[in-house]
Amino acid sequence: MMVVLLGPPGAGKGTHADALRDRFGIPHVSTGNMLRAAIEEGTPAGRKAKLLVERGDLVPDELMAEMVQDRLGAQDAAGGFILDGYPRNVDQARDLDRILAMRGGCLDRVLSLSVDDEEIVRRLSGRRTCESCGAPYHVVSAPPAAEGRCDRCGGVLAQRADDRPEVIARRLAVYRAQTEPLVAFYRGRGVLAEVDATGALDDVRRRVVGAVR
Ligand code: AP5
């Protein structure tokens, strides 16, 4: 099963990709998490990406294609994956076609999660992320059992550098201009499922799982 999750910042892509991973036993591949790990480790890719990520701009397509091709070539992705944060523009969608064609496949499903801008700001300003495993939390709607600690691995929960108000606005503008056109792109291919991602987490999770089935 090869699935892409599309949606604006804070739509719940990471949250629901984790749920799909647990449900279907295929890896959650998040380009945002991969970039943050590369930045943290100070790799050459991380050094190129750092400023762009911090100000909410897209990292160059060639760097992303290389990163995604490597990750999807790993053994654990042989039976499928949930791709979160890639592709982010039409050129990246074509790069993904090429990467998948090399393994003799194509996307089964693209889920487009929709949420209005006011809710996005509320979600991102309250978001906390595990510094060790990347699991997402929210101080109000999805708090951890022990304050400041990840339920899954016990890691420290922190606020992301790009969740500051001015960067949230930039990320939203980039999404509308560059990524949203992919909704029509994949609708035209007959693989798109549109999911209302507002409301209680459990309700949205049910919609997301239903759309993948
Ligand atoms: P990335 O990490 O992919 O960020 P994003 O797309 O902006 O998405 P987020 O991670 O902010 O949100 P999400 O949709 O995963 O929501 P979440 O589940 O956390 O990318 C970061 C940066 O890396 C980009 O800006 C760019 O610079 C670069 N980058 C990444 N990929 C790239 C690419 N392909 N090309 C070029 N550059 C790239 O949920 C958010 C919060 O809301 C959480 O606290 C959660 O608990 C809460 N929540 C979720 N659902 C609900 C609900 N139903 N009710 C209440 N709260 C909810």
XYZ file of N, CA and C and ligand atoms in Angstrom:
696
model
N 0.836 -1.192 0.000
C 0.000 0.000 0.000
C 0.877 1.249 0.000
N 0.708 2.102 -1.015
C 1.521 3.320 -1.098
C 0.582 4.515 -1.013
N 0.716 5.269 0.092
C -0.249 6.325 0.407
C 0.486 7.639 0.655
N -0.085 8.749 0.156
C 0.432 10.091 0.448
C -0.614 10.848 1.269
N -0.146 11.569 2.301
C -1.026 12.476 3.039
C -0.685 13.910 2.656
N -1.671 14.615 2.090
C -1.519 16.034 1.751
C -2.317 16.848 2.749
N -1.917 18.100 2.950
C -2.713 18.967 3.824
C -1.863 20.113 4.324
N -2.492 21.207 4.723
C -1.745 22.364 5.207
C -1.005 22.031 6.498
N -0.065 22.899 6.913
C 0.601 22.704 8.193
C -0.437 22.555 9.296
N -0.250 21.565 10.161
C -1.175 21.402 11.284
C -2.455 20.671 10.943
N -2.584 20.158 9.718
C -3.816 19.452 9.351
C -3.948 18.128 10.099
N -2.812 17.608 10.588
C -2.846 16.322 11.291
C -2.175 15.210 10.501
N -1.353 15.575 9.524
C -0.705 14.548 8.683
C 0.157 13.614 9.536
N 0.984 14.195 10.409
C 1.861 13.377 11.248
C 1.069 12.512 12.210
N 0.058 13.120 12.833
C -0.777 12.406 13.800
C -1.439 11.193 13.141
N -2.053 11.395 11.977
C -2.810 10.310 11.354
C -1.909 9.334 10.595
N -0.746 9.806 10.140
C 0.212 8.870 9.531
C 0.669 7.868 10.584
N 0.864 8.330 11.817
C 1.230 7.414 12.903
C 0.128 6.371 13.125
N -1.137 6.843 13.096
C -2.263 5.919 13.310
C -2.331 4.885 12.177
N -2.095 5.341 10.944
C -2.139 4.412 9.802
C -0.985 3.404 9.885
N 0.175 3.892 10.306
C 1.328 2.982 10.479
C 0.970 1.874 11.468
N 0.389 2.260 12.605
C 0.049 1.265 13.622
C -1.021 0.307 13.110
N -1.944 0.834 12.326
C -3.058 0.034 11.829
C -2.636 -0.941 10.725
N -1.796 -0.463 9.787
C -1.491 -1.276 8.611
C -0.078 -1.859 8.607
N 0.735 -1.473 9.614
C 2.075 -2.067 9.729
C 3.035 -1.650 8.622
N 2.875 -0.445 8.092
C 3.845 0.064 7.114
C 4.419 1.380 7.658
N 5.655 1.735 7.262
C 6.309 2.876 7.914
C 5.688 4.229 7.571
N 5.802 5.138 8.542
C 5.419 6.539 8.354
C 6.679 7.261 7.916
N 6.690 7.752 6.698
C 7.866 8.456 6.170
C 7.544 9.944 6.123
N 8.149 10.717 7.018
C 7.883 12.157 7.106
C 9.116 12.924 6.661
N 8.975 13.697 5.575
C 10.142 14.467 5.108
C 10.485 15.566 6.112
N 9.481 16.115 6.801
C 9.763 17.121 7.827
C 10.622 16.525 8.941
N 10.247 15.318 9.423
C 11.046 14.669 10.484
C 12.456 14.345 9.991
N 12.553 13.900 8.722
C 13.876 13.569 8.179
C 14.760 14.818 8.109
N 14.150 15.935 7.693
C 14.930 17.187 7.606
C 15.351 17.659 8.991
N 14.415 17.597 9.959
C 14.772 18.044 11.314
C 15.900 17.178 11.900
N 15.874 15.865 11.602
C 16.953 14.987 12.091
C 18.275 15.360 11.417
N 18.232 15.646 10.108
C 19.459 16.010 9.380
C 20.022 17.333 9.905
N 19.125 18.276 10.240
C 19.565 19.569 10.781
C 20.215 19.354 12.147
N 19.571 18.551 12.955
C 20.072 18.253 14.307
C 21.465 17.598 14.255
N 21.617 16.683 13.263
C 22.907 15.975 13.145
C 23.961 16.807 12.434
N 23.522 17.908 11.773
C 24.479 18.760 11.053
C 25.040 18.115 9.803
N 24.261 17.238 9.140
C 24.722 16.609 7.890
C 24.772 17.677 6.793
N 25.417 17.392 5.632
C 25.435 18.372 4.535
C 24.010 18.764 4.107
N 23.099 17.784 4.014
C 21.711 18.102 3.647
C 21.065 18.983 4.714
N 21.337 18.677 5.976
C 20.771 19.459 7.078
C 21.257 20.900 7.051
N 22.541 21.077 6.721
C 23.083 22.443 6.681
C 22.431 23.244 5.554
N 22.173 22.574 4.410
C 21.510 23.270 3.285
C 20.073 23.634 3.637
N 19.413 22.765 4.426
C 17.976 22.933 4.685
C 17.667 23.885 5.835
N 18.609 24.062 6.762
C 18.318 24.696 8.047
C 17.565 26.036 7.934
N 18.151 26.989 7.221
C 17.541 28.330 7.160
C 16.178 28.294 6.480
N 16.088 27.456 5.423
C 14.822 27.371 4.663
C 13.706 26.850 5.562
N 13.992 25.786 6.316
C 12.978 25.207 7.212
C 12.603 26.213 8.298
N 13.608 26.881 8.856
C 13.328 27.824 9.951
C 12.463 28.996 9.511
N 12.533 29.372 8.216
C 11.679 30.486 7.797
C 10.423 30.020 7.051
N 10.233 28.698 6.926
C 8.977 28.179 6.363
C 8.972 28.032 4.854
N 10.166 28.080 4.223
C 10.251 27.902 2.768
C 10.553 26.453 2.411
N 10.341 26.115 1.146
C 10.607 24.739 0.724
C 12.098 24.525 0.470
N 12.550 23.329 0.789
C 13.923 22.887 0.529
C 13.973 22.477 -0.955
N 15.128 22.658 -1.647
C 15.182 22.354 -3.089
C 14.714 20.934 -3.445
N 14.043 20.849 -4.587
C 13.436 19.588 -5.032
C 14.466 18.454 -5.163
N 15.683 18.775 -5.685
C 16.676 17.715 -5.938
C 17.094 17.068 -4.613
N 17.288 17.910 -3.605
C 17.701 17.374 -2.297
C 16.598 16.468 -1.735
N 15.351 16.918 -1.890
C 14.227 16.135 -1.360
C 14.094 14.805 -2.106
N 14.257 14.849 -3.445
C 14.096 13.618 -4.241
C 15.128 12.576 -3.810
N 16.350 13.039 -3.585
C 17.423 12.116 -3.178
C 17.089 11.481 -1.816
N 16.622 12.344 -0.897
C 16.310 11.874 0.449
C 15.161 10.841 0.424
N 14.123 11.153 -0.365
C 12.943 10.273 -0.416
C 13.293 8.964 -1.125
N 14.069 9.067 -2.199
C 14.449 7.843 -2.923
C 15.229 6.896 -2.008
N 16.167 7.448 -1.249
C 16.946 6.623 -0.302
C 16.028 5.967 0.726
N 15.122 6.772 1.287
C 14.274 6.254 2.377
C 13.312 5.181 1.872
N 12.723 5.419 0.675
C 11.750 4.437 0.168
C 12.433 3.171 -0.344
N 13.749 3.259 -0.525
C 14.501 2.074 -0.949
C 14.854 1.171 0.231
N 14.585 1.621 1.453
C 14.921 0.815 2.631
C 13.999 -0.399 2.722
N 14.521 -1.448 3.360
C 13.806 -2.720 3.442
C 12.404 -2.582 4.039
N 12.262 -1.751 5.090
C 10.963 -1.672 5.785
C 9.875 -1.025 4.931
N 10.270 -0.349 3.821
C 9.267 0.288 2.960
C 8.935 -0.572 1.741
N 9.494 -1.785 1.695
C 9.276 -2.630 0.515
C 7.801 -2.982 0.335
N 7.071 -3.127 1.450
C 5.651 -3.501 1.353
C 4.720 -2.300 1.363
N 5.262 -1.096 1.305
C 4.420 0.105 1.279
C 4.854 1.123 2.316
N 4.166 2.267 2.310
C 4.542 3.373 3.199
C 3.424 4.394 3.249
N 3.482 5.223 4.296
C 2.611 6.394 4.419
C 3.534 7.590 4.273
N 3.415 8.330 3.197
C 4.318 9.446 2.919
C 3.659 10.748 3.367
N 4.337 11.452 4.278
C 3.784 12.659 4.908
C 4.729 13.835 4.642
N 4.242 14.825 3.871
C 5.075 16.010 3.601
C 5.760 15.967 2.250
N 5.517 14.948 1.478
C 6.097 14.809 0.141
C 5.080 14.102 -0.745
N 4.806 14.562 -1.952
C 5.372 15.739 -2.603
C 4.728 17.040 -2.126
N 5.404 18.173 -2.392
C 4.910 19.487 -1.971
C 4.739 20.434 -3.138
N 5.007 19.989 -4.350
C 4.703 20.776 -5.551
C 4.637 19.789 -6.718
N 4.234 20.304 -7.895
C 4.005 19.386 -9.018
C 5.318 18.748 -9.478
N 6.435 19.490 -9.425
C 7.717 18.880 -9.830
C 8.083 17.717 -8.901
N 7.825 17.880 -7.600
C 8.107 16.773 -6.665
C 7.179 15.583 -6.942
N 5.934 15.870 -7.357
C 5.004 14.770 -7.677
C 5.552 13.967 -8.861
N 6.148 14.666 -9.816
C 6.724 13.955 -10.967
C 7.985 13.178 -10.549
N 8.763 13.762 -9.629
C 9.928 13.014 -9.111
C 9.456 11.735 -8.409
N 8.359 11.846 -7.649
C 7.846 10.668 -6.937
C 7.379 9.600 -7.933
N 6.716 10.030 -9.016
C 6.313 9.064 -10.062
C 7.529 8.272 -10.539
N 8.617 9.004 -10.777
C 9.838 8.366 -11.289
C 10.401 7.386 -10.256
N 10.427 7.809 -8.994
C 10.970 6.945 -7.926
C 10.124 5.665 -7.807
N 8.803 5.820 -7.880
C 7.924 4.652 -7.722
C 7.963 3.764 -8.968
N 8.135 4.382 -10.146
C 8.213 3.587 -11.374
C 9.423 2.657 -11.312
N 10.513 3.124 -10.659
C 11.723 2.290 -10.564
C 11.460 1.044 -9.724
N 10.464 1.120 -8.799
C 10.139 -0.093 -8.039
C 8.898 -0.774 -8.610
N 8.493 -0.317 -9.797
C 7.396 -0.970 -10.517
C 6.037 -0.698 -9.918
N 5.832 0.482 -9.320
C 4.531 0.762 -8.706
C 4.053 2.172 -8.938
N 2.903 2.461 -8.387
C 2.375 3.827 -8.402
C 1.501 3.997 -7.159
N 1.144 5.257 -6.854
C 0.394 5.531 -5.625
C -0.975 4.867 -5.651
N -1.374 4.314 -4.493
C -2.716 3.727 -4.384
C -3.724 4.778 -3.968
N -3.294 5.693 -3.085
C -4.226 6.646 -2.504
C -3.501 7.925 -2.122
N -4.157 9.071 -2.332
C -3.664 10.358 -1.827
C -4.798 10.953 -1.001
N -4.525 11.171 0.280
C -5.547 11.762 1.157
C -5.271 13.247 1.299
N -6.280 14.071 1.060
C -6.137 15.512 1.263
C -6.925 15.895 2.508
N -6.195 16.311 3.560
C -6.826 16.677 4.838
C -7.109 18.179 4.814
N -8.357 18.577 5.075
C -8.653 20.016 5.058
C -9.025 20.532 6.444
N -8.482 21.730 6.748
C -8.707 22.410 8.029
C -8.644 23.910 7.747
N -9.494 24.720 8.429
C -9.424 26.164 8.140
C -8.247 26.820 8.875
N -7.902 28.055 8.409
C -6.675 28.710 8.878
C -6.696 29.010 10.384
N -7.852 29.377 10.910
C -7.938 29.712 12.340
C -7.581 28.488 13.209
N -8.137 27.337 12.808
C -7.869 26.094 13.545
C -6.388 25.697 13.406
N -5.811 25.959 12.239
C -4.390 25.634 12.021
C -3.515 26.396 13.017
N -3.790 27.690 13.178
C -2.992 28.509 14.096
C -3.164 27.990 15.529
N -4.398 27.612 15.903
C -4.654 27.092 17.244
C -3.856 25.792 17.468
N -3.897 24.929 16.470
C -3.200 23.641 16.612
C -1.690 23.815 16.703
N -1.132 24.650 15.811
C 0.336 24.740 15.765
C 0.895 25.475 16.974
N 0.145 26.464 17.476
C 0.695 27.195 18.615
C 0.677 26.334 19.883
N -0.198 25.296 19.940
C -0.238 24.415 21.118
C 0.493 23.106 20.906
N 1.081 22.935 19.736
C 1.733 21.653 19.447
C 3.039 21.486 20.222
N 3.282 20.277 20.667
C 4.574 19.900 21.223
C 4.989 18.615 20.512
N 6.284 18.462 20.263
C 6.776 17.303 19.517
C 7.885 16.633 20.317
N 7.899 15.300 20.281
C 8.944 14.577 21.005
C 10.296 14.779 20.322
N 11.273 15.226 21.080
C 12.613 15.462 20.515
C 13.293 14.152 20.116
N 12.848 13.032 20.695
C 13.503 11.753 20.378
C 12.836 11.032 19.214
N 11.490 10.868 19.255
C 10.848 10.043 18.217
C 9.944 10.831 17.284
N 9.737 12.148 17.534
C 8.948 12.978 16.621
C 7.441 12.875 16.823
N 6.978 12.124 17.814
C 5.522 11.975 18.016
C 4.899 13.338 18.362
N 3.734 13.670 17.717
C 3.107 14.969 17.975
C 2.104 14.936 19.128
N 2.048 16.024 19.891
C 1.081 16.203 20.987
C 0.502 17.604 20.869
N -0.560 17.860 21.648
C -1.101 19.213 21.731
C -1.433 19.478 23.190
N -1.086 20.674 23.673
C -1.243 20.943 25.105
C -2.701 20.814 25.561
N -3.659 21.035 24.646
C -5.073 20.932 25.028
C -5.716 19.645 24.492
N -5.589 19.401 23.165
C -6.376 18.314 22.574
C -5.695 16.947 22.605
N -4.380 16.900 22.740
C -3.696 15.598 22.778
C -2.521 15.676 23.754
N -2.808 15.925 25.051
C -1.700 16.076 26.008
C -1.079 14.716 26.347
N 0.209 14.714 26.704
C 0.836 13.453 27.138
C 0.344 13.086 28.538
N 0.521 11.821 28.918
C 0.093 11.387 30.263
C 0.904 12.120 31.334
N 2.222 12.249 31.117
C 3.080 12.985 32.066
C 3.549 14.263 31.381
N 3.338 15.413 32.025
C 3.625 16.686 31.374
C 5.069 16.759 30.869
N 5.210 17.175 29.588
C 6.541 17.402 29.030
C 7.278 16.140 28.616
N 6.624 14.944 28.729
C 7.293 13.682 28.392
C 6.479 12.884 27.383
N 7.170 12.240 26.433
C 6.509 11.457 25.391
C 5.966 10.144 25.959
N 4.685 9.851 25.670
C 4.074 8.592 26.132
C 4.785 7.384 25.526
N 5.250 7.561 24.274
C 5.782 6.413 23.545
C 7.207 6.059 23.986
N 8.075 7.088 24.108
C 9.489 6.765 24.364
C 10.070 7.497 25.574
N 9.272 8.363 26.219
C 9.778 9.068 27.404
C 10.635 10.276 27.080
N 10.783 10.592 25.756
C 11.606 11.739 25.346
C 11.006 13.070 25.798
N 11.820 14.129 25.673
C 11.381 15.463 26.087
C 10.517 16.083 24.979
N 9.392 16.728 25.375
C 8.519 17.384 24.397
C 8.928 18.850 24.255
N 9.044 19.316 23.009
C 9.492 20.689 22.760
C 8.611 21.344 21.706
N 8.684 22.689 21.648
C 7.952 23.424 20.608
C 8.873 23.562 19.390
N 8.331 23.338 18.197
C 9.147 23.443 16.990
C 9.488 24.898 16.685
N 10.715 25.125 16.150
C 11.161 26.495 15.833
C 10.252 27.138 14.787
N 9.668 26.315 13.888
C 8.835 26.907 12.821
C 7.361 27.010 13.239
N 7.059 26.844 14.506
C 5.688 27.060 14.991
C 5.508 28.452 15.602
N 6.426 29.396 15.296
C 6.231 30.800 15.701
C 5.219 31.438 14.744
N 4.406 32.421 15.203
C 3.318 32.956 14.384
C 3.733 33.427 12.986
N 4.871 34.144 12.872
C 5.245 34.674 11.551
C 5.654 33.538 10.606
N 6.219 32.469 11.162
C 6.620 31.343 10.295
C 5.387 30.514 9.911
N 4.423 30.399 10.828
C 3.178 29.683 10.493
C 2.522 30.372 9.288
N 2.480 31.717 9.300
C 1.853 32.456 8.194
C 2.580 32.174 6.881
N 3.897 32.134 6.925
C 4.687 31.872 5.719
C 4.427 30.435 5.213
N 4.401 29.470 6.128
C 4.185 28.068 5.733
C 2.811 27.910 5.078
N 1.827 28.614 5.633
C 0.479 28.536 5.050
C 0.463 29.112 3.632
N 1.143 30.264 3.449
C 1.177 30.893 2.121
C 1.870 29.978 1.117
N 2.965 29.337 1.549
C 3.684 28.416 0.661
C 2.778 27.229 0.316
N 2.044 26.735 1.305
C 1.128 25.601 1.053
C 0.095 25.983 -0.013
N -0.565 27.135 0.195
C -1.630 27.526 -0.747
C -1.076 27.707 -2.162
N 0.117 28.310 -2.263
C 0.662 28.622 -3.600
C 1.250 27.389 -4.284
N 1.956 26.543 -3.516
C 2.735 25.491 -4.185
C 2.181 24.081 -4.003
N 1.585 23.803 -2.844
C 1.186 22.410 -2.576
C -0.281 22.162 -2.908
N -1.142 23.148 -2.631
C -2.581 22.917 -2.862
C -2.910 22.506 -4.313
N -2.171 23.014 -5.332
C -2.456 22.553 -6.697
C -2.362 21.032 -6.873
N -1.687 20.350 -5.940
C -1.589 18.885 -6.046
C -2.933 18.200 -5.805
N -3.852 18.905 -5.132
C -5.172 18.307 -4.898
C -5.841 18.044 -6.261
N -5.823 19.058 -7.132
C -6.420 18.879 -8.472
C -5.603 17.884 -9.294
N -4.283 17.927 -9.124
C -3.379 17.027 -9.867
C -3.759 15.558 -9.587
N -3.914 15.216 -8.300
C -4.208 13.819 -7.958
C -5.689 13.479 -8.150
N -6.560 14.498 -8.059
C -7.981 14.229 -8.374
C -8.086 13.776 -9.826
N -7.327 14.445 -10.680
C -7.325 14.103 -12.106
C -6.848 12.685 -12.368
N -6.086 12.145 -11.455
C -5.594 10.766 -11.614
C -6.521 9.728 -10.993
N -7.550 10.204 -10.302
C -8.513 9.278 -9.706
C -8.035 8.588 -8.440
N -7.007 9.141 -7.760
C -6.517 8.501 -6.526
C -6.800 9.329 -5.285
N -7.473 10.489 -5.465
C -7.639 11.419 -4.338
C -8.850 11.069 -3.477
N -8.655 11.154 -2.134
C -9.784 11.086 -1.192
C -9.702 12.342 -0.332
N -10.774 13.128 -0.285
C -10.764 14.353 0.507
C -11.380 14.069 1.874
N -10.661 14.476 2.929
C -11.081 14.160 4.295
C -11.198 15.455 5.097
N -12.358 15.663 5.723
C -12.529 16.785 6.638
C -11.739 16.442 7.906
N -10.678 17.222 8.173
C -9.784 16.893 9.297
C -10.088 17.741 10.528
N -11.308 18.299 10.599
C -11.693 19.034 11.801
C -12.601 18.159 12.662
N -12.599 18.458 13.960
C -13.414 17.683 14.887
C -12.530 16.835 15.773
N -13.174 15.965 16.577
C -12.423 15.157 17.546
C -11.426 14.241 16.834
N -10.271 14.058 17.464
C -9.208 13.247 16.861
C -9.679 11.854 16.465
N -10.466 11.196 17.346
C -10.923 9.831 17.037
C -11.824 9.808 15.811
N -12.672 10.853 15.673
C -13.563 10.909 14.505
C -12.747 11.086 13.227
N -11.751 11.987 13.293
C -10.927 12.212 12.092
C -10.158 10.934 11.760
N -9.650 10.261 12.798
C -8.894 9.019 12.574
C -9.764 7.995 11.842
N -11.022 7.874 12.267
C -11.925 6.913 11.594
C -12.108 7.270 10.115
N -12.254 8.601 9.858
C -12.424 9.033 8.449
C -11.180 8.710 7.633
N -10.008 8.954 8.254
C -8.742 8.725 7.536
C -8.577 7.231 7.230
N -8.816 6.382 8.223
C -8.665 4.930 7.999
C -9.673 4.469 6.943
N -10.898 4.993 7.009
C -11.928 4.634 6.022
C -11.516 5.049 4.613
N -10.881 6.201 4.493
C -10.483 6.695 3.165
C -9.350 5.859 2.576
N -8.506 5.291 3.439
C -7.407 4.459 2.930
C -7.933 3.088 2.486
N -8.888 2.572 3.223
C -9.457 1.275 2.840
C -10.149 1.367 1.502
P 6.643 19.331 7.986
O 7.232 18.820 9.210
O 6.119 18.370 6.954
O 5.512 20.393 8.415
P 4.046 20.744 7.847
O 3.678 20.162 6.532
O 3.999 22.225 7.956
O 3.108 19.998 8.770
P 3.146 19.921 10.308
O 4.146 18.888 10.723
O 3.291 21.283 10.911
O 1.652 19.486 10.633
P 0.887 18.091 10.499
O -0.098 18.191 9.384
O 1.827 16.917 10.480
O 0.062 18.142 11.853
P 0.275 17.344 13.220
O -0.187 15.937 13.056
O 1.634 17.606 13.777
O 7.668 20.287 7.212
C 8.400 21.275 7.907
C 9.281 22.040 6.913
O 10.232 21.139 6.274
C 8.541 22.705 5.754
O 8.020 23.974 6.124
C 9.673 22.810 4.716
O 10.557 23.863 5.043
C 10.428 21.507 4.915
N 9.938 20.411 4.066
C 9.309 19.277 4.471
N 9.002 18.495 3.420
C 9.435 19.159 2.329
C 9.375 18.874 0.921
N 8.765 17.763 0.440
N 9.911 19.771 0.079
C 10.517 20.898 0.516
N 10.590 21.242 1.839
C 10.054 20.362 2.723
O -0.836 18.115 14.106
C -0.604 19.446 14.523
C -1.148 19.640 15.955
O -2.565 19.568 15.925
C -0.674 18.538 16.915
O -0.438 19.143 18.163
C -1.872 17.567 17.002
O -1.949 16.909 18.255
C -3.036 18.543 16.798
N -4.196 17.930 16.133
C -4.173 17.138 15.032
N -5.422 16.783 14.688
C -6.259 17.370 15.592
C -7.684 17.378 15.770
N -8.512 16.698 14.969
N -8.185 18.098 16.802
C -7.353 18.782 17.637
N -6.007 18.809 17.534
C -5.469 18.106 16.507
